[in-house]
PDB file of C-alpha atoms in Angstrom:
ATOM      1  CA  MET A  18     -40.352  96.994   1.019  1.00 59.00           C
ATOM      2  CA  ALA A  19     -37.516  96.110  -1.312  1.00 70.00           C
ATOM      3  CA  LEU A  20     -34.516  98.368  -1.503  1.00 72.00           C
ATOM      4  CA  LYS A  21     -33.450 100.154  -4.669  1.00 69.00           C
ATOM      5  CA  ALA A  22     -29.836 100.511  -5.761  1.00 65.00           C
ATOM      6  CA  ALA A  23     -30.176 104.251  -6.364  1.00 65.00           C
ATOM      7  CA  GLU A  24     -31.382 105.033  -2.829  1.00 70.00           C
ATOM      8  CA  ILE A  25     -28.679 103.123  -0.950  1.00 71.00           C
ATOM      9  CA  ARG A  26     -26.029 105.800  -1.547  1.00 68.00           C
ATOM     10  CA  ALA A  27     -28.355 108.490  -0.180  1.00 68.00           C
ATOM     11  CA  PHE A  28     -29.110 106.796   3.145  1.00 73.00           C
ATOM     12  CA  PRO A  29     -28.047 109.214   5.921  1.00 67.00           C
ATOM     13  CA  VAL A  30     -25.826 107.924   8.761  1.00 64.00           C
ATOM     14  CA  LEU A  31     -28.125 109.221  11.515  1.00 58.00           C
ATOM     15  CA  ASP A  32     -31.225 107.678   9.988  1.00 62.00           C
ATOM     16  CA  THR A  33     -32.507 104.185  10.829  1.00 63.00           C
ATOM     17  CA  PRO A  34     -29.355 102.021  11.162  1.00 71.00           C
ATOM     18  CA  ARG A  35     -31.008  99.045   9.454  1.00 69.00           C
ATOM     19  CA  LYS A  36     -32.578  99.057   6.004  1.00 69.00           C
ATOM     20  CA  THR A  37     -34.537  95.914   5.226  1.00 72.00           C
ATOM     21  CA  ASP A  38     -34.739  94.393   1.767  1.00 72.00           C
ATOM     22  CA  GLU A  39     -36.526  91.065   1.272  1.00 77.00           C
ATOM     23  CA  LYS A  40     -36.339  87.456   2.473  1.00 82.00           C
ATOM     24  CA  GLY A  41     -34.049  88.164   5.419  1.00 85.00           C
ATOM     25  CA  LEU A  42     -31.613  90.488   3.624  1.00 84.00           C
ATOM     26  CA  TYR A  43     -30.886  93.860   5.193  1.00 85.00           C
ATOM     27  CA  LEU A  44     -28.308  96.638   5.053  1.00 83.00           C
ATOM     28  CA  GLU A  45     -26.776  97.859   8.297  1.00 84.00           C
ATOM     29  CA  ILE A  46     -25.457 101.439   8.388  1.00 82.00           C
ATOM     30  CA  ARG A  47     -22.604 102.017  10.853  1.00 79.00           C
ATOM     31  CA  PRO A  48     -21.936 105.368  12.636  1.00 75.00           C
ATOM     32  CA  SER A  49     -18.836 105.701  10.464  1.00 74.00           C
ATOM     33  CA  GLY A  50     -21.018 105.645   7.360  1.00 75.00           C
ATOM     34  CA  ALA A  51     -20.003 102.131   6.319  1.00 81.00           C
ATOM     35  CA  LYS A  52     -22.779  99.936   4.979  1.00 84.00           C
ATOM     36  CA  ARG A  53     -22.725  96.150   5.409  1.00 86.00           C
ATOM     37  CA  TRP A  54     -25.049  93.440   4.127  1.00 87.00           C
ATOM     38  CA  PHE A  55     -26.485  90.751   6.426  1.00 90.00           C
ATOM     39  CA  PHE A  56     -28.778  87.784   5.939  1.00 89.00           C
ATOM     40  CA  LYS A  57     -31.023  86.870   8.880  1.00 89.00           C
ATOM     41  CA  TYR A  58     -32.315  83.303   9.174  1.00 90.00           C
ATOM     42  CA  ARG A  59     -33.355  80.678  11.711  1.00 88.00           C
ATOM     43  CA  VAL A  60     -31.972  77.199  12.389  1.00 87.00           C
ATOM     44  CA  LEU A  61     -33.770  74.980  14.923  1.00 84.00           C
ATOM     45  CA  GLY A  62     -35.552  78.003  16.321  1.00 80.00           C
ATOM     46  CA  SER A  63     -32.370  80.051  16.842  1.00 85.00           C
ATOM     47  CA  GLU A  64     -31.959  83.310  14.958  1.00 87.00           C
ATOM     48  CA  LYS A  65     -28.631  83.795  13.204  1.00 87.00           C
ATOM     49  CA  ARG A  66     -27.166  86.332  10.826  1.00 87.00           C
ATOM     50  CA  LEU A  67     -24.620  85.877   8.083  1.00 87.00           C
ATOM     51  CA  THR A  68     -22.334  88.672   6.881  1.00 87.00           C
ATOM     52  CA  LEU A  69     -22.468  89.010   3.108  1.00 88.00           C
ATOM     53  CA  GLY A  70     -19.971  91.844   2.620  1.00 85.00           C
ATOM     54  CA  ASP A  71     -19.742  95.619   2.483  1.00 86.00           C
ATOM     55  CA  TRP A  72     -21.511  97.927   0.089  1.00 83.00           C
ATOM     56  CA  PRO A  73     -20.533  99.070  -2.565  1.00 83.00           C
ATOM     57  CA  GLU A  74     -18.025  96.181  -3.018  1.00 87.00           C
ATOM     58  CA  VAL A  75     -21.068  93.902  -2.789  1.00 85.00           C
ATOM     59  CA  SER A  76     -23.863  95.444  -4.829  1.00 85.00           C
ATOM     60  CA  LEU A  77     -27.553  95.004  -4.142  1.00 84.00           C
ATOM     61  CA  ALA A  78     -27.831  92.399  -6.898  1.00 85.00           C
ATOM     62  CA  ALA A  79     -24.789  90.476  -5.605  1.00 89.00           C
ATOM     63  CA  ALA A  80     -26.124  90.606  -2.030  1.00 87.00           C
ATOM     64  CA  ARG A  81     -29.448  89.164  -3.177  1.00 89.00           C
ATOM     65  CA  ASP A  82     -27.654  86.384  -5.039  1.00 90.00           C
ATOM     66  CA  LEU A  83     -25.637  85.499  -1.910  1.00 90.00           C
ATOM     67  CA  ARG A  84     -28.832  85.591   0.148  1.00 89.00           C
ATOM     68  CA  ASP A  85     -30.544  83.183  -2.244  1.00 88.00           C
ATOM     69  CA  GLN A  86     -27.588  80.764  -2.018  1.00 90.00           C
ATOM     70  CA  ALA A  87     -27.754  80.884   1.778  1.00 90.00           C
ATOM     71  CA  ARG A  88     -31.534  80.384   1.740  1.00 90.00           C
ATOM     72  CA  ARG A  89     -31.133  77.253  -0.367  1.00 90.00           C
ATOM     73  CA  ALA A  90     -28.546  75.904   2.065  1.00 88.00           C
ATOM     74  CA  VAL A  91     -30.892  76.491   5.018  1.00 88.00           C
ATOM     75  CA  LYS A  92     -33.765  74.875   3.146  1.00 87.00           C
ATOM     76  CA  GLU A  93     -31.598  71.782   2.573  1.00 85.00           C
ATOM     77  CA  GLY A  94     -30.880  71.508   6.303  1.00 85.00           C
ATOM     78  CA  GLY A  95     -27.569  73.352   6.375  1.00 87.00           C
ATOM     79  CA  ASP A  96     -26.294  76.267   8.408  1.00 86.00           C
ATOM     80  CA  PRO A  97     -24.397  78.840   6.284  1.00 87.00           C
ATOM     81  CA  LEU A  98     -22.784  80.517   9.316  1.00 87.00           C
ATOM     82  CA  HIS A  99     -21.564  77.206  10.747  1.00 85.00           C
ATOM     83  CA  ASP A 100     -20.261  76.135   7.328  1.00 85.00           C
ATOM     84  CA  ARG A 101     -18.323  79.398   6.960  1.00 86.00           C
ATOM     85  CA  LYS A 102     -16.707  79.000  10.383  1.00 83.00           C
ATOM     86  CA  LYS A 103     -15.821  75.406   9.528  1.00 81.00           C
ATOM     87  CA  LYS A 104     -14.142  76.494   6.292  1.00 79.00           C
ATOM     88  CA  LYS A 105     -12.069  79.093   8.164  1.00 78.00           C
ATOM     89  CA  ILE A 106     -10.950  76.490  10.688  1.00 73.00           C
ATOM     90  CA  MET A 107     -10.005  74.069   7.895  1.00 68.00           C
ATOM     91  CA  ALA A 108      -8.078  76.837   6.140  1.00 68.00           C
ATOM     92  CA  ARG A 109      -6.075  77.541   9.296  1.00 67.00           C
ATOM     93  CA  LEU A 110      -5.399  73.836   9.778  1.00 62.00           C
ATOM     94  CA  SER A 111      -4.265  73.545   6.178  1.00 60.00           C
ATOM     95  CA  ALA A 112      -1.836  76.422   6.682  1.00 61.00           C
ATOM     96  CA  ASP A 113      -0.393  74.713   9.775  1.00 67.00           C
ATOM     97  CA  ASN A 114      -0.245  71.399   7.914  1.00 86.00           C
ATOM     98  CA  SER A 115       1.739  72.602   4.935  1.00 90.00           C
ATOM     99  CA  PHE A 116       4.272  70.281   3.346  1.00 94.00           C
ATOM    100  CA  GLN A 117       7.032  72.489   4.765  1.00 93.00           C
ATOM    101  CA  SER A 118       5.770  72.302   8.356  1.00 91.00           C
ATOM    102  CA  VAL A 119       5.244  68.524   8.180  1.00 94.00           C
ATOM    103  CA  ALA A 120       8.717  68.074   6.683  1.00 95.00           C
ATOM    104  CA  GLU A 121      10.262  70.175   9.455  1.00 94.00           C
ATOM    105  CA  ASP A 122       8.458  68.045  12.040  1.00 93.00           C
ATOM    106  CA  PHE A 123       9.659  64.879  10.291  1.00 95.00           C
ATOM    107  CA  ILE A 124      13.275  66.086  10.412  1.00 96.00           C
ATOM    108  CA  ALA A 125      12.908  67.063  14.069  1.00 95.00           C
ATOM    109  CA  VAL A 126      11.504  63.649  15.013  1.00 93.00           C
ATOM    110  CA  LYS A 127      13.442  61.253  12.801  1.00 92.00           C
ATOM    111  CA  PHE A 128      16.764  63.033  12.447  1.00 93.00           C
ATOM    112  CA  VAL A 129      17.328  65.515  15.266  1.00 93.00           C
ATOM    113  CA  GLY A 130      15.379  63.483  17.832  1.00 90.00           C
ATOM    114  CA  ASN A 131      17.272  60.315  16.932  1.00 89.00           C
ATOM    115  CA  GLN A 132      20.577  62.186  17.214  1.00 87.00           C
ATOM    116  CA  LYS A 133      21.631  61.653  13.640  1.00 87.00           C
ATOM    117  CA  ALA A 134      24.927  63.130  12.524  1.00 85.00           C
ATOM    118  CA  THR A 135      24.949  66.834  11.704  1.00 88.00           C
ATOM    119  CA  ALA A 136      25.845  66.050   8.112  1.00 88.00           C
ATOM    120  CA  THR A 137      22.833  63.729   7.815  1.00 90.00           C
ATOM    121  CA  ILE A 138      20.481  66.406   9.184  1.00 93.00           C
ATOM    122  CA  GLU A 139      21.924  69.006   6.824  1.00 94.00           C
ATOM    123  CA  LYS A 140      21.482  66.650   3.879  1.00 94.00           C
ATOM    124  CA  ALA A 141      17.797  66.164   4.794  1.00 95.00           C
ATOM    125  CA  ARG A 142      17.321  69.935   4.914  1.00 96.00           C
ATOM    126  CA  TRP A 143      19.086  70.188   1.560  1.00 96.00           C
ATOM    127  CA  TYR A 144      16.586  67.779   0.003  1.00 96.00           C
ATOM    128  CA  LEU A 145      13.782  69.833   1.553  1.00 96.00           C
ATOM    129  CA  SER A 146      15.223  73.027   0.046  1.00 96.00           C
ATOM    130  CA  HIS A 147      14.440  71.685  -3.438  1.00 96.00           C
ATOM    131  CA  LEU A 148      10.773  71.317  -2.459  1.00 96.00           C
ATOM    132  CA  THR A 149      10.237  74.404  -0.306  1.00 94.00           C
ATOM    133  CA  LYS A 150       9.479  76.978  -2.998  1.00 93.00           C
ATOM    134  CA  PRO A 151       7.259  74.883  -5.327  1.00 93.00           C
ATOM    135  CA  ILE A 152       5.179  72.910  -2.796  1.00 94.00           C
ATOM    136  CA  GLY A 153       6.388  73.936   0.685  1.00 92.00           C
ATOM    137  CA  GLY A 154       3.445  76.235   1.336  1.00 89.00           C
ATOM    138  CA  ARG A 155       0.828  73.838  -0.021  1.00 90.00           C
ATOM    139  CA  PRO A 156      -1.342  71.831   2.406  1.00 90.00           C
ATOM    140  CA  ILE A 157       0.261  68.399   2.439  1.00 92.00           C
ATOM    141  CA  ALA A 158      -3.086  66.700   1.855  1.00 90.00           C
ATOM    142  CA  GLU A 159      -3.570  68.636  -1.405  1.00 90.00           C
ATOM    143  CA  VAL A 160      -0.187  68.033  -3.060  1.00 94.00           C
ATOM    144  CA  GLU A 161      -0.715  66.132  -6.309  1.00 94.00           C
ATOM    145  CA  PRO A 162       1.758  63.675  -7.883  1.00 95.00           C
ATOM    146  CA  SER A 163       2.027  65.939 -10.935  1.00 95.00           C
ATOM    147  CA  GLU A 164       3.187  68.872  -8.776  1.00 94.00           C
ATOM    148  CA  LEU A 165       5.956  66.840  -7.196  1.00 95.00           C
ATOM    149  CA  LEU A 166       6.933  65.269 -10.518  1.00 96.00           C
ATOM    150  CA  ALA A 167       7.385  68.726 -12.063  1.00 95.00           C
ATOM    151  CA  VAL A 168       9.915  69.592  -9.349  1.00 95.00           C
ATOM    152  CA  LEU A 169      11.800  66.322  -9.770  1.00 96.00           C
ATOM    153  CA  LYS A 170      11.864  66.557 -13.558  1.00 96.00           C
ATOM    154  CA  LYS A 171      13.373  70.034 -13.306  1.00 95.00           C
ATOM    155  CA  LEU A 172      16.243  68.571 -11.261  1.00 95.00           C
ATOM    156  CA  GLU A 173      16.548  65.736 -13.746  1.00 94.00           C
ATOM    157  CA  ARG A 174      16.779  68.090 -16.731  1.00 94.00           C
ATOM    158  CA  ALA A 175      19.539  69.950 -14.934  1.00 94.00           C
ATOM    159  CA  GLY A 176      21.552  66.728 -14.956  1.00 92.00           C
ATOM    160  CA  LYS A 177      20.928  66.022 -11.256  1.00 93.00           C
ATOM    161  CA  ARG A 178      19.445  62.552 -11.562  1.00 93.00           C
ATOM    162  CA  GLU A 179      20.781  61.327  -8.232  1.00 93.00           C
ATOM    163  CA  THR A 180      19.405  64.413  -6.474  1.00 94.00           C
ATOM    164  CA  ALA A 181      15.995  63.918  -8.100  1.00 95.00           C
ATOM    165  CA  VAL A 182      15.812  60.278  -6.984  1.00 95.00           C
ATOM    166  CA  ARG A 183      16.884  61.029  -3.430  1.00 95.00           C
ATOM    167  CA  THR A 184      14.604  64.061  -3.167  1.00 96.00           C
ATOM    168  CA  ARG A 185      11.667  61.877  -4.210  1.00 96.00           C
ATOM    169  CA  ALA A 186      12.628  59.343  -1.529  1.00 95.00           C
ATOM    170  CA  PHE A 187      12.817  62.115   1.083  1.00 96.00           C
ATOM    171  CA  ALA A 188       9.425  63.503   0.007  1.00 96.00           C
ATOM    172  CA  SER A 189       7.958  60.003   0.262  1.00 96.00           C
ATOM    173  CA  ARG A 190       9.134  59.729   3.873  1.00 96.00           C
ATOM    174  CA  VAL A 191       7.579  63.124   4.649  1.00 96.00           C
ATOM    175  CA  PHE A 192       4.235  62.059   3.156  1.00 96.00           C
ATOM    176  CA  ARG A 193       4.296  58.786   5.114  1.00 96.00           C
ATOM    177  CA  HIS A 194       4.967  60.833   8.252  1.00 94.00           C
ATOM    178  CA  GLY A 195       1.944  62.949   7.343  1.00 92.00           C
ATOM    179  CA  VAL A 196      -0.194  59.823   6.894  1.00 93.00           C
ATOM    180  CA  ALA A 197       0.907  58.553  10.307  1.00 91.00           C
ATOM    181  CA  MET A 198      -0.049  61.920  11.845  1.00 87.00           C
ATOM    182  CA  ALA A 199      -3.461  61.853  10.077  1.00 86.00           C
ATOM    183  CA  LEU A 200      -2.552  64.977   8.096  1.00 88.00           C
ATOM    184  CA  CYS A 201      -2.908  63.367   4.670  1.00 89.00           C
ATOM    185  CA  LYS A 202      -4.271  60.111   3.317  1.00 91.00           C
ATOM    186  CA  ALA A 203      -1.693  58.984   0.761  1.00 93.00           C
ATOM    187  CA  ASP A 204       1.911  59.224  -0.403  1.00 95.00           C
ATOM    188  CA  PRO A 205       1.915  60.693  -3.940  1.00 95.00           C
ATOM    189  CA  ALA A 206       5.701  60.401  -4.110  1.00 95.00           C
ATOM    190  CA  ALA A 207       5.416  56.607  -4.007  1.00 94.00           C
ATOM    191  CA  LEU A 208       3.786  56.695  -7.452  1.00 92.00           C
ATOM    192  CA  LEU A 209       6.707  58.469  -9.119  1.00 94.00           C
ATOM    193  CA  GLY A 210       9.545  55.969  -8.736  1.00 87.00           C
ATOM    194  CA  ASP A 211       9.272  54.686 -12.328  1.00 91.00           C
ATOM    195  CA  ALA A 212       8.821  58.192 -13.755  1.00 92.00           C
ATOM    196  CA  LEU A 213      12.422  59.211 -13.045  1.00 92.00           C
ATOM    197  CA  MET A 214      15.619  58.253 -14.833  1.00 90.00           C
ATOM    198  CA  SER A 215      18.081  56.099 -12.938  1.00 87.00           C
ATOM    199  CA  PRO A 216      21.260  57.860 -11.782  1.00 84.00           C
ATOM    200  CA  ILE A 217      24.384  57.296 -13.852  1.00 79.00           C
ATOM    201  CA  VAL A 218      26.572  55.135 -11.618  1.00 75.00           C
ATOM    202  CA  LYS A 219      30.239  56.015 -11.507  1.00 76.00           C
ATOM    203  CA  HIS A 220      32.368  53.203 -10.133  1.00 75.00           C
ATOM    204  CA  HIS A 221      35.481  54.041  -8.146  1.00 74.00           C
ATOM    205  CA  ALA A 222      38.551  51.862  -8.531  1.00 78.00           C
ATOM    206  CA  ALA A 223      39.542  49.723  -5.541  1.00 82.00           C
ATOM    207  CA  ILE A 224      43.127  49.413  -4.312  1.00 85.00           C
ATOM    208  CA  LEU A 225      44.214  45.898  -5.214  1.00 84.00           C
ATOM    209  CA  ASP A 226      47.981  46.367  -5.104  1.00 87.00           C
ATOM    210  CA  PRO A 227      49.319  45.451  -1.598  1.00 89.00           C
ATOM    211  CA  THR A 228      52.061  48.070  -1.924  1.00 91.00           C
ATOM    212  CA  LYS A 229      49.585  50.865  -2.649  1.00 89.00           C
ATOM    213  CA  LEU A 230      47.351  49.636   0.175  1.00 86.00           C
ATOM    214  CA  GLY A 231      50.306  49.872   2.524  1.00 89.00           C
ATOM    215  CA  GLU A 232      50.956  53.423   1.306  1.00 89.00           C
ATOM    216  CA  LEU A 233      47.337  54.295   2.142  1.00 88.00           C
ATOM    217  CA  LEU A 234      47.607  52.823   5.644  1.00 87.00           C
ATOM    218  CA  ASN A 235      50.842  54.715   6.256  1.00 89.00           C
ATOM    219  CA  ALA A 236      49.232  57.926   5.043  1.00 90.00           C
ATOM    220  CA  ILE A 237      46.381  57.375   7.498  1.00 88.00           C
ATOM    221  CA  ASP A 238      48.862  56.832  10.355  1.00 86.00           C
ATOM    222  CA  GLU A 239      50.573  60.104   9.431  1.00 87.00           C
ATOM    223  CA  TYR A 240      47.312  62.055   9.139  1.00 86.00           C
ATOM    224  CA  GLY A 241      47.687  65.370  10.936  1.00 83.00           C
ATOM    225  CA  GLY A 242      44.043  66.325  11.262  1.00 82.00           C
ATOM    226  CA  GLY A 243      41.571  65.664  14.050  1.00 81.00           C
ATOM    227  CA  MET A 244      42.364  62.737  16.313  1.00 84.00           C
ATOM    228  CA  ILE A 245      38.817  61.305  16.161  1.00 82.00           C
ATOM    229  CA  VAL A 246      38.899  61.283  12.361  1.00 83.00           C
ATOM    230  CA  LYS A 247      42.333  59.660  12.392  1.00 84.00           C
ATOM    231  CA  ILE A 248      41.213  56.889  14.773  1.00 85.00           C
ATOM    232  CA  ALA A 249      38.104  56.269  12.680  1.00 85.00           C
ATOM    233  CA  MET A 250      40.183  55.881   9.512  1.00 85.00           C
ATOM    234  CA  GLN A 251      42.572  53.510  11.322  1.00 85.00           C
ATOM    235  CA  LEU A 252      39.659  51.328  12.473  1.00 84.00           C
ATOM    236  CA  LEU A 253      37.728  51.182   9.190  1.00 83.00           C
ATOM    237  CA  PRO A 254      40.130  48.796   7.375  1.00 82.00           C
ATOM    238  CA  HIS A 255      39.615  46.293  10.220  1.00 79.00           C
ATOM    239  CA  VAL A 256      35.817  46.330  10.412  1.00 79.00           C
ATOM    240  CA  PHE A 257      34.552  47.643   7.036  1.00 78.00           C
ATOM    241  CA  VAL A 258      31.393  49.161   8.527  1.00 79.00           C
ATOM    242  CA  ARG A 259      29.604  52.274   7.352  1.00 78.00           C
ATOM    243  CA  PRO A 260      30.685  55.618   8.840  1.00 74.00           C
ATOM    244  CA  GLY A 261      27.392  55.953  10.726  1.00 72.00           C
ATOM    245  CA  GLU A 262      27.809  52.519  12.261  1.00 76.00           C
ATOM    246  CA  LEU A 263      31.383  53.281  13.227  1.00 75.00           C
ATOM    247  CA  ARG A 264      30.325  56.497  14.994  1.00 73.00           C
ATOM    248  CA  HIS A 265      28.089  54.506  17.338  1.00 69.00           C
ATOM    249  CA  ALA A 266      30.220  51.353  17.535  1.00 64.00           C
ATOM    250  CA  LYS A 267      31.158  49.832  20.863  1.00 56.00           C
ATOM    251  CA  CYS A 268      34.624  48.353  21.326  1.00 51.00           C
ATOM    252  CA  VAL A 269      34.421  44.826  22.739  1.00 48.00           C
ATOM    253  CA  LYS A 270      37.572  43.283  24.208  1.00 48.00           C
ATOM    254  CA  ARG A 271      38.156  39.713  23.004  1.00 49.00           C
ATOM    255  CA  ARG A 272      38.733  36.920  25.460  1.00 47.00           C
ATOM    256  CA  SER A 273      42.182  35.447  25.688  1.00 46.00           C
ATOM    257  CA  LYS A 274      41.201  32.572  23.361  1.00 50.00           C
ATOM    258  CA  GLY A 275      40.150  35.025  20.647  1.00 51.00           C
ATOM    259  CA  THR A 276      36.376  34.610  20.972  1.00 51.00           C
ATOM    260  CA  PRO A 277      34.183  37.597  21.738  1.00 50.00           C
ATOM    261  CA  ASP A 278      32.345  37.836  25.030  1.00 50.00           C
ATOM    262  CA  ARG A 279      28.768  36.913  24.048  1.00 47.00           C
ATOM    263  CA  ARG A 280      27.399  38.698  27.080  1.00 45.00           C
ATOM    264  CA  ARG A 281      28.491  42.047  25.616  1.00 47.00           C
ATOM    265  CA  ARG A 282      27.191  43.434  22.370  1.00 51.00           C
ATOM    266  CA  GLY A 283      29.148  45.406  19.822  1.00 54.00           C
ATOM    267  CA  THR A 284      31.915  45.011  17.256  1.00 55.00           C
ATOM    268  CA  PRO A 285      34.618  42.607  18.516  1.00 59.00           C
ATOM    269  CA  PHE A 286      37.946  44.456  18.218  1.00 60.00           C
ATOM    270  CA  SER A 287      41.334  42.785  18.204  1.00 62.00           C
ATOM    271  CA  ASP A 288      44.070  43.689  20.692  1.00 61.00           C
ATOM    272  CA  ASN A 289      45.793  45.892  18.085  1.00 61.00           C
ATOM    273  CA  MET A 290      42.529  47.709  17.412  1.00 63.00           C
ATOM    274  CA  MET A 291      42.002  48.263  21.127  1.00 61.00           C
ATOM    275  CA  LEU A 292      45.399  49.954  21.226  1.00 59.00           C
ATOM    276  CA  VAL A 293      44.177  52.400  18.588  1.00 61.00           C
ATOM    277  CA  CYS A 294      41.133  53.173  20.744  1.00 58.00           C
TER     278      CYS A 294
END
């Protein structure tokens, strides 16, 4: 016998704990007085029940509508309870696979794990800070190019063209890390390179006057700061390598004839440079 909306409120707690409606729908009355809708069905001979919500938040009409949707799914060969559990699992995975969490893992693997300089790691986290609030909590597989472009254009409008370009490049590396980890299928940041303005390049004048160059070298020799920094500045004019390369450079003693020992790898330093080391 079908239930009526008017009689549901009057059901006593100590009466029959289950009130049946139609087509597998029933209302379960708890000892506390709470009333909850369930849909009972069978899949491959096994009886299952699907929670449809609590009354009165879910009315009789709404419960019947949910029941009919579930009945159609069963008729088409589906399993509403299994599908609901699958959606919950996917939701949890999406939360764990947010852009923020994948970016943090990328920094841990590629920067911290590879023992990059502290300044380099901090710069990567700085790029991430521009993305954390707008897309950090989004599942990385669901981030659209338009979402990322909105963030980059905001930086661009603020006059931070260089930051926008580099933040896009950082985001692209994060997405490629996500693709490698099977957490997303594409890199939306790769599509945005031509959508951003090029940074305004500011050229710095080089020292061409030998006298002024000598003044610079003397100033370096008289530098009163950290010894490691001083040595690095004294070596740079001889080798012209990048700071990161200099940090990991190996001093190689030249042979007496001035040719480097080919059995040893590294930057060949002169005798005067070895004295600095």
